[in-house]
C-alpha cells in the first residue's frame, strides 16, 4: 500500500493548532473503495477528508503506471489540541472504506521537535538535573512544566496555586546568598516590574557562574498591548538610573488603561459596560498606589528587537564583559501560546571576589521619597522578615542603595529541618526523594476477554512519579512467569494531559505476550510492573484476569499451503520468485523503528538497505543514516537519490568498531546462508542495538483454516525461516537482551479472531 506524507516536513516548525497534511496514497484494487482519508496521532484523529476531495497526482501515476486521472492526492486540514513545544508529533495515515472498516497504517511520520537552539525551555530541562537548585519567580497558576524549583512571589495569596509560594520576596530583592542558584525562571513577570533592569541585576547576582536564566516576556504585537507604543531603551535605562516614583507609576497606569485593547481583556462586555469597567479599573489601580500596594499592570512593552536592544544597552549581552551569553532564543514562544519572546541565558561572570561582594550584595530600589514601602523579605527557613537597618542606607553616585542587615540566608533549610509554613506543609523537592507513586492502566484486552495465550497484545500506560525516569522496561507477568516485556515506551498525550505530566513523557506500553503453560479455557492472571535501572522492580502497577482460548493451535495438522480449489497446474516461476527491492517501506514498521531508536541524533547503519525505503524518512528527521547494500543496481539507485551508502561484499562491513549507535537489518536475514558470521560483523560495528525484521514463519501454521499462504514466503532466495523463538535464540548469541514482537497484520484472522502478522520484529540490545 504505497503512500506518502509530503507536508509537514520533519524538522520544520509548524503550528500544531492548525496545519495541513498533504500527500498521496494508492491502494491499488481497493482505491475505489476509499470513503475518506484520516490522519491520526495514536488514538487522536487530527483531521480527515472525504474521498471526493482527492485529486490526481501525475507523478504518482507515472511511478505506479496507472491513469493520471485516478485521484490519489489529499490535503487534510488538521489540528492537534494536545500538541506541545518540544514533543515529537506522530502522524499515522489511514484510509476509511465504504464498508466502515479502516486500513492498516499506510504511512507514518514523526515530526521532530523545534531545534534546541530555538526551544529555550527544552534546553533548560536538558541542562538541569533533578537535584539542581532552582527558583521560579511569579509562577502563579502557570509554573514552567517539567521542573521542580522553589517558588517566590510578591503575593501571599498565590501560595495555594500551581506555582506555590515558598517564600515572599520582591523580584528585585531576593533573600538568597550570592551565587546560589543553578537556574532561575521568570516567565511573563518582567513586564510587571517597574524597574526591570534592577531585577535582572538581582537575578544575575543569585545565579552561580554558569547558572541558567530562562526569561520570557510578552511580545506586545500579539497581546492586548498591541496598540501601545514600544518602550524605548532610553526609558528602561532611565528607570534603572533614577528609580521609579509614585508619579512614574501613575503615568504607567494612565498609559496602560488608555492604550491597551480592552476588547481582548474583556470580550464578554458590551461597549457601555466595558467603558464603566475601564474607569473602575483605573480608579482601583490608583487607589492601590496611594495605599502603597503593588499593582498588576504591564509597565513596559517589548518586541524581540527592543528586548534584545535593552539587554545589550544595559550590558547583559554583547561585548567582552557581558553578564550573560545566549544559549537559546525564540519568538512566538511557546508554540501552544505563541505570544512570548524567550531566552535561555547562562551567567558568564566569574564568582564575585571579596572586594566586589559588597556591591554585588546590594540592589536598587525606589527612592525613599516615594513613600512606597517595599514588600517584606521572608527567610524561607525561619519565616521571619529580614530586618533592614535604615542607618545602613548609603548614597552611591546618584542612586540610593542599601544592603540587607545581617547575612543573606541560603535557600536550603538545615539538615533535617521541616519549617512550619503559614499556608500548610510543603515538601522540599530539590533535596528529598519522594516515595514512588504509581498510576497505571491496561487499556486492552478488557478484563475477562479471551486471548490466544501463544500470541496476544497488552496495551496500556503507567507512570511511576519521580522514579519514572529510571524505567528500563515494562514487564507482563502471569503468576511467577514472565510472559512479555517492552523497552519501547511511547508518548500518550491523553495520559500526559490527564495527569499534568510534561509533554514528551513516555508512558505508553505495547507488549506482545506468550504464555505456553496457560491452561486452555482457564482464567489467565496478568500483572504489569516496571523493571528499573538498578535491576529492581516496581510494585505491581496493574492486575487483571483474561481468559485463555480453549483451542491449542499446536495440535493442528499443517502442510496444505495452497487453496485446494486451484486446479490449474502451477509452474515453478508462479510459486518461487525473486522480489525486487522495495522503494517504499511499511508505515507501521517505520513507526516502530522510531519508537525503538529513540529521538535523534542517532547514528544508524542500515544493512541490506535496498533502495533506502526507511533511510529517506530517518534522514529527514535528523537521524544520521548510512546504507550498506550488496546489489549494484540498488547502489546505483541510492546514488541517484543522493542517499549516503556504501556498496559491500555481503561478508564484511567497511566501518570501524562501534562506529554506530544502532543497526537495522530489515528483511535480510532470511536471505543469508550463514547468518552467524553476518550478525557477528553487524555486532562489531553496532554493539549496542540491532533492529531486525524477518518474515514470520509461524503464520504458515495458523493459515490452515484459510487454506492460504503468504506469497512472500516463497521467494526463491529465502533460505532461512524464523519463528520468534529461533530468531530470539540466534540474536541472543550476540546481544543479551532481545524483545520480540510482530508487525504488518495479515488481512485474515484465526476463527477466534487472533490477529496474524506477516513479519517478526526483534529489538536486540546490549547494556
XYZ file of C-alpha atoms in Angstrom:
767
model
C 0.000 0.000 0.000
C 2.304 2.826 -1.154
C 1.590 6.249 0.337
C 3.475 9.335 1.430
C 3.021 12.460 3.546
C 4.738 15.345 1.751
C 3.951 18.051 4.312
C 4.557 18.966 7.085
C 8.279 18.328 6.709
C 10.142 16.891 9.710
C 12.365 19.408 11.448
C 10.482 22.474 10.185
C 8.485 24.239 12.952
C 4.750 24.469 12.386
C 1.651 25.452 14.301
C 0.105 22.254 15.687
C -3.136 24.128 16.419
C -3.846 24.455 12.691
C -1.915 22.888 9.809
C -2.394 20.895 6.586
C -1.268 17.327 5.904
C -0.591 16.880 2.179
C 0.455 13.772 0.301
C -0.896 10.785 -1.629
C -1.915 7.154 -1.257
C -2.505 4.381 -3.753
C -4.290 1.257 -2.509
C -4.405 -0.447 -5.906
C -7.506 -2.678 -6.117
C -9.114 -1.004 -3.094
C -8.628 2.590 -4.253
C -12.237 2.829 -5.416
C -13.490 1.635 -2.018
C -11.991 4.579 -0.115
C -14.619 6.692 1.658
C -12.235 9.052 3.473
C -8.592 9.574 4.404
C -7.653 10.149 8.049
C -4.529 11.384 9.790
C -4.098 10.436 13.440
C -1.662 10.591 16.326
C -2.291 7.346 18.163
C -5.912 7.440 19.281
C -6.428 11.072 18.243
C -7.949 11.800 14.832
C -6.266 15.049 13.824
C -8.211 15.515 10.587
C -9.929 13.737 7.709
C -11.219 14.444 4.210
C -13.881 12.765 2.093
C -12.691 10.688 -0.861
C -14.474 13.121 -3.190
C -11.786 15.723 -2.372
C -8.899 13.525 -3.553
C -7.103 14.862 -6.627
C -4.839 13.496 -9.321
C -1.092 13.205 -8.800
C 0.608 12.744 -12.202
C 3.959 11.966 -10.534
C 2.415 9.109 -8.572
C 0.512 7.838 -11.613
C 3.705 7.758 -13.652
C 5.593 5.911 -10.930
C 2.961 3.199 -10.480
C 1.778 3.162 -14.089
C -1.933 3.892 -13.771
C -4.084 6.608 -15.434
C -3.251 10.109 -14.274
C -6.957 10.817 -13.738
C -7.165 8.443 -10.758
C -7.325 10.636 -7.633
C -4.595 9.806 -5.113
C -3.580 13.187 -3.659
C -5.009 14.562 -0.409
C -4.933 17.840 1.516
C -6.206 17.354 5.075
C -6.831 20.325 7.414
C -5.632 19.143 10.829
C -5.121 20.314 14.365
C -3.599 18.674 17.431
C -5.319 20.011 20.558
C -2.749 18.407 22.836
C 0.415 19.152 20.914
C 3.182 20.965 22.752
C 6.502 22.562 22.049
C 9.413 20.161 22.054
C 7.440 16.914 21.728
C 7.569 14.745 18.654
C 4.244 14.757 16.846
C 3.483 11.384 15.276
C 1.292 11.261 12.184
C -0.285 7.994 11.016
C -2.222 7.881 7.769
C -5.266 5.614 7.287
C -7.915 5.003 4.650
C -11.517 4.535 5.759
C -13.503 2.273 3.407
C -17.146 2.454 2.425
C -17.942 -0.662 4.435
C -16.886 1.188 7.615
C -13.589 -0.639 8.099
C -10.244 1.101 8.297
C -6.973 0.163 6.636
C -3.743 -0.528 8.461
C -1.349 2.378 8.875
C -0.366 3.202 5.291
C 2.256 5.787 6.219
C 3.748 7.036 9.488
C 5.790 10.146 10.078
C 7.296 11.655 13.217
C 7.716 15.413 13.116
C 10.836 16.362 15.018
C 10.633 18.989 17.780
C 11.917 22.513 17.392
C 15.697 22.752 17.049
C 17.086 23.040 20.548
C 18.596 26.454 19.823
C 15.019 27.645 19.227
C 13.453 25.850 22.192
C 14.755 27.539 25.379
C 12.591 25.619 27.858
C 13.550 22.242 26.401
C 17.221 23.195 26.554
C 16.774 24.231 30.193
C 15.205 20.850 31.003
C 18.100 19.077 29.287
C 20.738 21.018 31.222
C 19.416 20.785 34.777
C 19.226 17.577 36.760
C 16.585 16.609 39.316
C 18.781 17.839 42.178
C 19.521 21.243 40.617
C 18.626 24.207 42.809
C 16.197 26.487 41.005
C 13.790 29.309 41.683
C 10.763 30.449 39.694
C 9.503 33.983 40.218
C 5.812 34.760 39.907
C 4.673 31.392 38.568
C 1.127 31.722 39.993
C -1.093 29.226 38.086
C 1.342 28.513 35.218
C 4.673 27.184 36.528
C 7.199 26.049 33.936
C 6.449 22.346 33.308
C 8.906 19.533 33.889
C 10.982 21.246 36.602
C 10.969 21.313 40.421
C 12.201 24.727 41.565
C 11.277 26.674 44.670
C 8.739 29.417 44.097
C 8.658 33.028 45.216
C 6.075 35.726 44.699
C 5.111 39.143 45.955
C 1.584 37.978 46.781
C 0.983 35.549 49.653
C -2.500 34.761 48.330
C -0.864 32.825 45.490
C 0.530 30.263 47.932
C -2.135 27.667 47.160
C -1.901 27.858 43.361
C 0.017 25.610 40.994
C 3.197 27.643 41.408
C 3.066 27.590 45.201
C 4.778 30.377 47.149
C 7.659 29.020 49.225
C 8.644 32.482 50.415
C 7.698 36.101 49.790
C 10.099 38.495 48.149
C 10.420 41.355 45.730
C 11.855 40.138 42.403
C 14.465 42.905 42.773
C 15.478 41.819 46.286
C 15.766 38.061 46.744
C 16.751 36.751 50.213
C 19.404 34.447 48.788
C 23.165 34.279 49.042
C 25.297 35.302 46.084
C 25.990 32.564 43.523
C 23.311 30.270 44.981
C 21.029 29.072 42.182
C 21.628 26.635 39.348
C 18.728 28.169 37.426
C 16.115 30.909 37.699
C 12.838 31.120 35.784
C 10.963 34.315 35.002
C 8.067 33.839 32.585
C 5.746 36.777 31.902
C 6.977 38.575 35.007
C 9.464 41.214 33.876
C 6.742 43.346 32.239
C 5.064 43.650 35.689
C 8.217 45.145 37.290
C 8.568 48.953 37.198
C 12.375 48.660 37.057
C 13.191 45.519 35.034
C 16.949 46.127 34.869
C 17.158 46.110 38.673
C 15.501 42.679 38.626
C 17.952 41.393 36.023
C 20.923 42.575 38.109
C 19.472 40.778 41.136
C 18.869 37.567 39.183
C 22.424 37.700 37.889
C 23.693 38.056 41.479
C 21.912 34.979 42.869
C 22.831 32.701 39.946
C 26.038 30.753 40.260
C 28.608 31.127 37.458
C 27.277 29.074 34.589
C 23.760 29.255 36.069
C 20.821 29.499 33.693
C 18.211 32.248 33.350
C 15.021 31.289 31.496
C 13.432 34.622 30.600
C 10.106 35.048 28.799
C 8.452 38.395 28.084
C 5.249 39.018 26.106
C 5.594 40.225 22.518
C 3.295 43.232 22.588
C 2.249 42.651 18.960
C 0.316 39.515 19.966
C -1.253 40.633 23.256
C -3.672 43.291 24.483
C -0.626 45.634 24.461
C -0.649 45.734 20.643
C -1.942 49.360 20.385
C 0.680 50.641 22.866
C 3.996 52.143 21.868
C 7.112 50.049 22.372
C 9.055 51.035 25.488
C 12.314 52.621 24.428
C 15.738 51.625 25.685
C 16.250 55.193 26.924
C 13.146 54.812 29.117
C 14.322 51.458 30.525
C 17.785 52.837 31.352
C 16.292 55.971 32.964
C 14.042 53.865 35.216
C 17.102 51.960 36.437
C 19.259 55.056 36.830
C 16.696 57.240 38.589
C 14.314 54.716 40.143
C 10.554 54.843 39.824
C 8.278 57.093 41.878
C 4.516 57.072 42.515
C 4.215 59.720 39.812
C 6.016 57.423 37.372
C 3.778 54.501 38.338
C 0.658 56.653 37.966
C 1.803 57.672 34.494
C 2.203 53.986 33.600
C -1.313 53.331 34.876
C -2.720 56.094 32.684
C -0.898 54.738 29.626
C -1.915 51.156 30.365
C -5.600 51.946 30.896
C -5.764 54.308 27.928
C -3.903 52.317 25.274
C -4.397 48.563 25.726
C -7.019 46.717 23.686
C -9.716 46.165 26.314
C -11.762 44.084 23.868
C -9.122 41.381 24.220
C -9.153 41.613 28.022
C -12.959 41.572 28.433
C -14.587 40.340 25.201
C -17.719 39.463 27.192
C -18.694 43.086 27.950
C -20.821 45.409 25.868
C -19.258 48.759 24.840
C -21.109 50.599 27.611
C -20.239 48.031 30.266
C -16.627 47.950 29.063
C -16.305 51.732 29.407
C -17.528 51.510 33.003
C -15.162 48.611 33.731
C -12.167 50.576 32.423
C -12.996 53.551 34.634
C -13.396 51.328 37.708
C -10.123 49.528 36.973
C -8.236 52.836 36.640
C -9.593 54.049 39.968
C -8.667 50.753 41.628
C -5.065 50.906 40.397
C -4.600 54.497 41.576
C -6.070 53.629 44.989
C -3.608 50.737 45.334
C -0.738 53.095 44.527
C -1.887 55.619 47.127
C -2.028 52.835 49.733
C 1.491 51.710 48.892
C 0.380 48.389 47.386
C 1.828 46.748 44.260
C -0.326 46.873 41.136
C -0.698 44.237 38.438
C -0.182 46.005 35.106
C 2.251 45.776 32.216
C 4.607 48.665 32.971
C 6.570 48.146 29.777
C 6.068 46.665 26.310
C 8.537 44.631 24.283
C 9.215 43.286 20.833
C 12.015 40.788 20.081
C 14.182 43.594 18.691
C 13.564 46.025 21.558
C 14.128 43.450 24.314
C 17.473 42.389 22.864
C 18.418 46.058 22.468
C 17.630 46.681 26.157
C 19.764 43.711 27.240
C 22.710 44.867 25.147
C 22.477 48.505 26.190
C 22.450 47.517 29.886
C 25.497 45.257 29.485
C 23.706 41.955 29.930
C 24.502 40.788 26.380
C 27.245 41.575 23.865
C 30.801 42.767 24.336
C 33.672 41.165 26.217
C 32.247 41.774 29.701
C 28.641 40.754 29.129
C 26.926 39.293 32.170
C 25.120 36.590 30.147
C 25.565 34.556 26.987
C 22.597 33.445 24.869
C 22.178 29.654 24.649
C 18.741 29.561 23.015
C 16.150 32.102 21.956
C 12.771 32.013 20.257
C 9.901 34.186 19.089
C 6.211 33.302 19.071
C 7.052 31.041 22.002
C 5.929 28.607 23.225
C 4.151 27.191 20.146
C 0.991 26.471 22.119
C 0.707 30.117 23.229
C 2.845 31.966 20.685
C 2.827 35.405 22.289
C 6.209 35.284 24.018
C 9.830 36.254 23.460
C 12.046 33.656 25.145
C 15.727 33.480 26.059
C 17.848 30.915 27.841
C 20.904 32.751 29.143
C 23.924 31.494 31.049
C 25.794 33.604 33.572
C 29.258 34.353 32.243
C 30.714 36.354 35.145
C 33.227 34.675 37.431
C 32.372 34.221 41.130
C 32.358 37.520 42.991
C 35.523 38.263 44.908
C 35.697 39.614 48.444
C 36.410 43.093 47.116
C 33.287 43.157 44.974
C 30.963 41.253 47.291
C 29.549 44.383 48.885
C 28.489 45.865 45.582
C 27.160 42.561 44.368
C 25.027 42.148 47.507
C 23.180 45.443 47.087
C 20.318 46.303 44.810
C 18.489 49.347 43.505
C 15.074 50.246 44.880
C 12.895 53.309 44.563
C 13.866 56.485 46.340
C 12.706 56.761 50.000
C 10.966 59.941 48.923
C 8.483 57.786 47.045
C 6.797 56.775 50.271
C 6.074 53.299 48.843
C 7.110 50.648 51.387
C 8.838 47.615 49.936
C 7.466 44.120 50.485
C 8.831 42.242 53.490
C 11.581 39.809 52.677
C 10.896 36.468 54.376
C 13.596 33.959 55.218
C 12.429 30.575 53.902
C 13.938 28.760 56.892
C 12.631 30.818 59.804
C 9.708 32.552 58.075
C 10.849 35.714 59.885
C 11.106 39.015 57.990
C 14.632 40.080 57.151
C 15.353 43.274 59.044
C 16.636 46.329 57.233
C 18.576 48.992 59.025
C 17.648 52.462 57.819
C 21.023 53.662 59.039
C 22.642 51.371 56.500
C 21.271 53.430 53.612
C 24.094 54.953 51.691
C 24.391 57.081 48.604
C 26.334 55.785 45.646
C 26.618 58.272 42.800
C 23.060 59.386 42.089
C 21.494 56.081 43.191
C 20.278 55.206 46.642
C 21.311 51.690 47.568
C 21.282 49.710 50.790
C 22.350 46.244 51.918
C 20.235 43.864 53.946
C 21.116 43.787 57.633
C 22.965 40.596 58.512
C 23.821 37.728 56.214
C 21.560 36.623 53.426
C 20.247 33.165 54.315
C 20.826 30.267 51.991
C 17.691 28.898 50.360
C 18.093 25.379 51.734
C 16.894 24.560 55.268
C 19.314 22.956 57.749
C 19.657 19.196 57.525
C 16.515 17.547 58.870
C 14.655 20.841 59.346
C 10.972 20.888 58.469
C 9.909 24.526 58.938
C 6.237 25.251 59.535
C 4.548 27.337 56.884
C 1.518 29.584 57.262
C -0.147 28.065 54.206
C 0.411 24.414 55.068
C 3.128 21.803 54.850
C 5.256 21.802 51.704
C 7.963 19.416 50.602
C 11.443 20.480 49.555
C 11.538 18.901 46.087
C 15.163 19.713 45.395
C 16.560 17.787 48.373
C 14.179 14.895 49.083
C 13.325 11.738 47.195
C 9.552 11.303 47.181
C 8.063 7.845 47.598
C 7.189 6.026 44.387
C 3.689 6.883 43.231
C 2.132 4.619 40.621
C -0.615 5.422 38.156
C -1.341 2.751 35.543
C -3.988 1.164 33.385
C -4.366 -1.710 30.932
C -6.467 -0.450 28.028
C -6.751 -3.746 26.183
C -7.633 -6.565 26.352
C -10.633 -5.885 28.579
C -10.916 -7.804 31.831
C -12.064 -11.377 31.116
C -11.504 -11.098 27.340
C -10.482 -14.326 25.532
C -6.902 -14.295 24.225
C -4.662 -16.771 22.449
C -2.019 -17.421 25.159
C 0.586 -18.110 22.469
C 0.191 -14.655 20.898
C -1.631 -11.710 22.438
C -1.049 -7.995 22.999
C -1.227 -5.941 26.186
C -1.593 -2.200 25.631
C -1.811 0.468 28.296
C 0.178 3.053 30.228
C 1.910 3.616 33.549
C 3.739 6.393 35.389
C 5.915 5.955 38.463
C 6.113 9.544 39.646
C 9.653 10.691 40.438
C 11.015 7.197 39.673
C 9.607 7.171 36.141
C 12.886 8.218 34.532
C 14.567 5.061 35.881
C 12.346 2.627 33.935
C 14.246 0.400 31.507
C 11.380 -1.963 30.600
C 7.729 -2.716 31.343
C 7.068 -6.395 32.091
C 3.962 -8.592 31.981
C 3.756 -11.474 34.455
C 1.332 -14.319 34.962
C 1.960 -15.656 38.433
C 5.696 -16.357 38.551
C 6.069 -16.463 34.737
C 7.427 -13.506 32.776
C 5.245 -13.595 29.649
C 6.390 -10.452 27.834
C 8.230 -7.152 28.123
C 8.998 -3.991 26.167
C 11.629 -1.273 26.401
C 9.886 0.832 23.757
C 7.704 3.175 25.797
C 5.944 5.865 23.795
C 4.106 9.097 24.462
C 0.413 9.062 25.357
C -0.777 12.691 25.060
C -4.116 11.791 26.655
C -2.363 10.420 29.753
C 0.052 13.359 29.976
C -2.834 15.832 29.782
C -4.980 13.977 32.317
C -2.144 13.733 34.854
C -0.476 17.098 34.056
C 2.759 15.400 33.019
C 5.317 17.268 30.907
C 4.913 16.941 27.164
C 7.155 14.183 25.855
C 6.773 11.941 28.926
C 6.781 8.316 27.738
C 4.035 6.349 29.482
C 2.515 4.040 26.849
C 3.454 0.374 26.502
C 2.576 -2.301 23.950
C 3.681 -5.796 24.999
C 3.470 -8.943 22.853
C 2.869 -11.708 25.358
C 3.306 -15.501 25.181
C 2.298 -17.975 27.878
C 2.787 -21.560 26.619
C 1.943 -23.048 30.035
C -1.501 -21.433 30.210
C -4.373 -23.896 30.633
C -6.735 -23.723 27.615
C -10.093 -22.270 28.607
C -8.945 -21.282 32.120
C -8.554 -17.819 33.695
C -5.236 -16.168 32.821
C -3.977 -13.754 35.539
C -1.780 -10.904 34.271
C 0.119 -8.246 36.229
C 2.142 -5.281 34.979
C 5.256 -3.939 36.654
C 8.343 -1.929 35.664
C 11.991 -3.003 35.728
C 14.214 -0.178 36.939
C 17.725 0.889 36.061
C 19.237 -0.559 39.244
C 17.819 -4.017 38.472
C 14.951 -3.803 40.957
C 11.246 -3.874 40.103
C 8.410 -1.550 40.931
C 5.436 -2.855 42.878
C 2.677 -4.322 40.712
C 1.227 -1.393 38.767
C -1.878 -3.122 37.403
C -3.553 -6.522 37.687
C -6.242 -8.145 35.570
C -7.556 -11.571 34.608
C -8.052 -12.687 30.995
C -9.363 -15.974 29.585
C -7.143 -18.386 27.628
C -8.707 -19.684 24.412
C -9.801 -23.282 24.618
C -8.186 -24.203 21.299
C -4.483 -25.014 21.052
C -3.157 -24.485 17.524
C -0.132 -26.678 18.230
C -2.342 -29.778 17.823
C -3.337 -28.848 14.246
C -2.110 -30.729 11.180
C -0.203 -28.419 8.887
C 1.092 -28.770 5.367
C -1.585 -27.801 2.823
C -0.440 -24.347 1.797
C -2.370 -23.706 -1.410
C -6.081 -23.324 -1.937
C -7.372 -26.812 -2.956
C -9.875 -25.120 -5.264
C -6.995 -24.064 -7.530
C -6.991 -26.784 -10.217
C -4.543 -25.168 -12.620
C -1.070 -26.691 -12.781
C 1.348 -24.245 -11.156
C 4.650 -23.549 -12.863
C 7.861 -23.083 -10.888
C 8.017 -19.374 -11.736
C 4.472 -18.867 -10.480
C 5.360 -20.085 -6.997
C 9.021 -19.259 -6.487
C 10.225 -15.819 -7.461
C 12.770 -13.175 -6.560
C 11.095 -9.955 -5.485
C 12.536 -6.545 -6.292
C 13.982 -4.203 -3.668
C 11.234 -2.185 -2.051
C 11.197 1.541 -2.759
C 8.519 2.189 -0.121
C 8.725 0.783 3.395
C 5.990 -0.264 5.761
C 4.395 2.653 7.585
C 3.860 0.537 10.671
C 7.467 -0.638 10.716
C 8.686 2.953 10.241
C 6.622 3.867 13.310
C 8.236 1.086 15.384
C 11.744 1.970 14.182
C 11.411 5.470 15.590
C 9.959 4.162 18.833
C 12.910 1.846 19.473
C 15.637 4.065 18.021
C 14.613 6.950 20.261
C 14.946 10.592 19.359
C 17.674 11.830 17.020
C 20.563 12.345 16.875
C 21.388 8.674 16.403
C 23.997 7.156 14.063
C 22.453 4.231 12.147
C 23.747 1.672 9.648
C 21.021 0.031 7.548
C 22.488 -3.318 6.447
C 20.849 -4.569 3.253
C 19.070 -1.242 2.825
C 17.850 -1.920 -0.745
C 16.571 1.370 -2.148
C 16.720 3.110 1.215
C 12.992 2.990 1.869
C 13.481 3.878 5.548
C 16.601 5.999 5.166
C 14.870 8.907 3.461
C 12.450 9.455 6.328
C 15.087 8.959 9.017
C 17.468 11.423 7.390
C 14.683 13.993 7.076
C 14.008 13.731 10.802
C 17.607 14.297 11.888
C 18.980 10.745 12.172
C 22.496 10.073 10.816
C 21.629 7.195 8.461
C 24.079 5.184 6.342
C 23.033 2.440 3.931
C 25.032 -0.736 3.261
C 23.947 -2.690 0.174
C 25.415 -5.545 -1.883
C 23.252 -5.178 -5.005
C 24.989 -2.909 -7.597
C 21.730 -1.787 -9.223
C 20.318 -0.799 -5.851
C 23.506 1.126 -5.090
C 23.151 2.965 -8.392
C 19.616 3.991 -7.433
C 20.784 5.050 -3.960
C 23.392 7.251 -5.621
C 20.747 8.748 -7.914
C 18.569 9.516 -4.901
C 21.509 11.135 -3.097
C 21.328 8.760 -0.124
C 24.564 8.067 1.797
C 25.616 4.444 1.309
C 28.477 2.011 0.818
C 28.467 -0.969 -1.518
C 29.526 -4.035 0.499
C 30.593 -7.567 -0.334
C 27.997 -9.296 1.849
C 30.604 -10.632 4.282
C 32.270 -7.592 5.875
C 31.269 -4.025 6.631
C 33.737 -1.214 5.815
C 33.236 0.603 9.131
C 35.221 0.929 12.335
C 34.354 -0.974 15.517
C 31.420 0.510 17.480
C 31.002 3.290 14.918
C 27.163 3.201 15.030
C 24.576 3.635 17.765
C 22.170 1.204 16.098
C 21.933 -1.152 13.130
C 18.883 -2.044 11.028
C 18.532 -5.361 9.245
C 15.114 -5.257 7.556
C 14.020 -8.358 5.635
C 17.619 -9.537 5.156
C 18.420 -12.474 7.480
C 16.091 -14.820 5.571
C 18.398 -14.383 2.535
C 21.706 -15.050 4.369
C 23.014 -18.604 4.014
C 25.031 -18.475 7.242
C 23.616 -15.717 9.470
C 26.066 -16.070 12.382
C 29.204 -14.508 10.861
C 26.907 -11.926 9.268
C 25.488 -10.965 12.695
C 28.953 -11.007 14.267
C 30.037 -8.367 11.743
C 26.963 -6.245 12.486
C 27.648 -6.556 16.212
C 31.210 -5.379 15.637
C 30.116 -2.046 14.129
C 26.954 -1.640 16.249
C 27.415 -3.449 19.579
C 24.628 -1.656 21.473
C 21.482 -2.098 19.380
C 20.180 -4.059 16.376
C 16.630 -3.992 14.993
C 15.690 -6.964 12.808
C 12.608 -7.724 10.720
C 12.070 -11.105 9.017
C 9.063 -12.970 7.565
C 7.017 -14.693 10.258
C 7.163 -18.437 9.644
C 4.646 -19.005 12.465
C 1.996 -17.567 10.176
C 2.024 -20.666 7.970
C 0.536 -22.984 10.567
C -2.211 -20.576 11.589
C -3.392 -20.295 7.975
C -4.520 -23.930 7.808
C -8.134 -22.867 8.379
C -7.932 -20.456 5.435
C -6.025 -22.739 3.055
C -3.716 -19.862 2.242
C -0.058 -18.878 2.414
C 1.655 -15.500 2.173
C 3.397 -15.487 -1.214
C 6.353 -13.524 0.076
C 7.397 -16.654 1.997
C 8.022 -18.407 -1.308
C 10.740 -16.166 -2.697
C 13.417 -18.425 -4.086
C 16.161 -16.519 -2.255
C 14.643 -17.225 1.180
C 16.918 -19.807 2.764
C 16.007 -19.253 6.440
C 12.545 -19.390 8.007
C 12.210 -17.916 11.501
C 9.854 -18.234 14.406
C 10.072 -15.764 17.256
C 11.900 -18.404 19.340
C 14.521 -19.260 16.730
C 15.097 -15.586 15.917
C 15.427 -14.711 19.597
C 17.827 -17.564 20.286
C 20.033 -16.528 17.353
C 20.196 -12.858 18.312
C 20.934 -13.605 21.988
C 24.228 -15.128 20.873
C 25.337 -11.541 20.172
C 23.020 -9.257 22.183
C 21.955 -10.403 25.680
C 18.560 -8.653 25.660
C 16.045 -9.336 22.872
C 12.471 -8.060 22.691
C 10.277 -9.840 20.132
C 7.016 -8.744 18.579
C 5.097 -8.804 15.291
C 4.238 -6.194 12.677
C 2.262 -5.819 9.441
C -1.055 -7.603 10.082
C -2.205 -10.210 7.573
C -5.708 -9.500 6.171
C -7.030 -12.745 7.734
C -7.510 -13.787 11.369
C -7.980 -17.107 13.083
C -11.546 -18.317 13.649
C -11.326 -16.968 17.219
C -10.112 -13.592 15.988
C -6.412 -13.868 16.832
C -4.534 -11.377 14.621
C -1.980 -12.805 12.201
C 1.130 -10.958 11.062
C 3.452 -11.180 8.087
C 6.612 -10.239 9.948
C 8.594 -10.702 13.138
C 10.349 -7.730 14.728
C 13.259 -8.107 17.144
C 14.975 -5.359 19.139
C 18.322 -6.682 20.331
C 20.363 -4.632 22.812
C 23.444 -4.766 24.999
C 23.626 -2.788 28.279
